[in-house]
């Protein structure tokens, strides 16, 4: 699965990184503009997503864990396609 989408990983990282920085910046700027203390706890999720995006080892680990799921799903789809083909040929022969 990873080789099929490897060309888009860089683009996705750039877009997600820009969006995370933009979101964090807008939230912090809003707090500063209202003269409030910066509430850091709601910003942990974008920081976590940014860290996950920046480290390609995490993506490789997720690919390794999810590869059996991807293979099983592909096998199920092939079996389903074979069953549909058998049903459609039996209906055409009637």
PDB file of N, CA and C in Angstrom, residues 23-39:
ATOM      1  N   UNK A  23      -3.391  26.585  12.262  1.00  0.00           N
ATOM      2  CA  UNK A  23      -4.390  26.419  13.320  1.00  0.00           C
ATOM      3  C   UNK A  23      -3.826  26.840  14.670  1.00  0.00           C
ATOM      4  N   UNK A  24      -2.633  26.363  14.985  1.00  0.00           N
ATOM      5  CA  UNK A  24      -2.021  26.709  16.271  1.00  0.00           C
ATOM      6  C   UNK A  24      -1.776  28.213  16.344  1.00  0.00           C
ATOM      7  N   UNK A  25      -1.266  28.787  15.264  1.00  0.00           N
ATOM      8  CA  UNK A  25      -1.008  30.227  15.242  1.00  0.00           C
ATOM      9  C   UNK A  25      -2.265  31.053  15.406  1.00  0.00           C
ATOM     10  N   UNK A  26      -3.330  30.651  14.735  1.00  0.00           N
ATOM     11  CA  UNK A  26      -4.579  31.416  14.851  1.00  0.00           C
ATOM     12  C   UNK A  26      -5.164  31.313  16.254  1.00  0.00           C
ATOM     13  N   UNK A  27      -5.066  30.143  16.861  1.00  0.00           N
ATOM     14  CA  UNK A  27      -5.578  29.998  18.231  1.00  0.00           C
ATOM     15  C   UNK A  27      -4.769  30.827  19.219  1.00  0.00           C
ATOM     16  N   UNK A  28      -3.444  30.768  19.107  1.00  0.00           N
ATOM     17  CA  UNK A  28      -2.587  31.534  20.018  1.00  0.00           C
ATOM     18  C   UNK A  28      -2.788  33.032  19.793  1.00  0.00           C
ATOM     19  N   UNK A  29      -2.881  33.446  18.538  1.00  0.00           N
ATOM     20  CA  UNK A  29      -3.092  34.857  18.231  1.00  0.00           C
ATOM     21  C   UNK A  29      -4.423  35.346  18.800  1.00  0.00           C
ATOM     22  N   UNK A  30      -5.456  34.514  18.716  1.00  0.00           N
ATOM     23  CA  UNK A  30      -6.749  34.888  19.294  1.00  0.00           C
ATOM     24  C   UNK A  30      -6.666  35.088  20.799  1.00  0.00           C
ATOM     25  N   UNK A  31      -5.954  34.204  21.475  1.00  0.00           N
ATOM     26  CA  UNK A  31      -5.789  34.358  22.925  1.00  0.00           C
ATOM     27  C   UNK A  31      -5.009  35.631  23.252  1.00  0.00           C
ATOM     28  N   UNK A  32      -3.962  35.892  22.490  1.00  0.00           N
ATOM     29  CA  UNK A  32      -3.160  37.090  22.742  1.00  0.00           C
ATOM     30  C   UNK A  32      -3.971  38.347  22.432  1.00  0.00           C
ATOM     31  N   UNK A  33      -4.761  38.323  21.355  1.00  0.00           N
ATOM     32  CA  UNK A  33      -5.564  39.491  20.986  1.00  0.00           C
ATOM     33  C   UNK A  33      -6.619  39.800  22.036  1.00  0.00           C
ATOM     34  N   UNK A  34      -7.140  38.785  22.697  1.00  0.00           N
ATOM     35  CA  UNK A  34      -8.143  39.001  23.745  1.00  0.00           C
ATOM     36  C   UNK A  34      -7.510  39.188  25.118  1.00  0.00           C
ATOM     37  N   UNK A  35      -6.193  39.251  25.168  1.00  0.00           N
ATOM     38  CA  UNK A  35      -5.437  39.429  26.414  1.00  0.00           C
ATOM     39  C   UNK A  35      -5.763  38.330  27.417  1.00  0.00           C
ATOM     40  N   UNK A  36      -5.879  37.105  26.917  1.00  0.00           N
ATOM     41  CA  UNK A  36      -6.144  35.937  27.754  1.00  0.00           C
ATOM     42  C   UNK A  36      -4.872  35.098  27.845  1.00  0.00           C
ATOM     43  N   UNK A  37      -4.770  34.287  28.865  1.00  0.00           N
ATOM     44  CA  UNK A  37      -3.653  33.336  28.875  1.00  0.00           C
ATOM     45  C   UNK A  37      -3.878  32.268  27.797  1.00  0.00           C
ATOM     46  N   UNK A  38      -2.814  31.811  27.212  1.00  0.00           N
ATOM     47  CA  UNK A  38      -2.910  30.816  26.142  1.00  0.00           C
ATOM     48  C   UNK A  38      -3.279  29.478  26.762  1.00  0.00           C
ATOM     49  N   UNK A  39      -4.390  28.911  26.294  1.00  0.00           N
ATOM     50  CA  UNK A  39      -4.849  27.606  26.769  1.00  0.00           C
ATOM     51  C   UNK A  39      -4.140  26.542  25.935  1.00  0.00           C
TER      52      UNK A  39
END
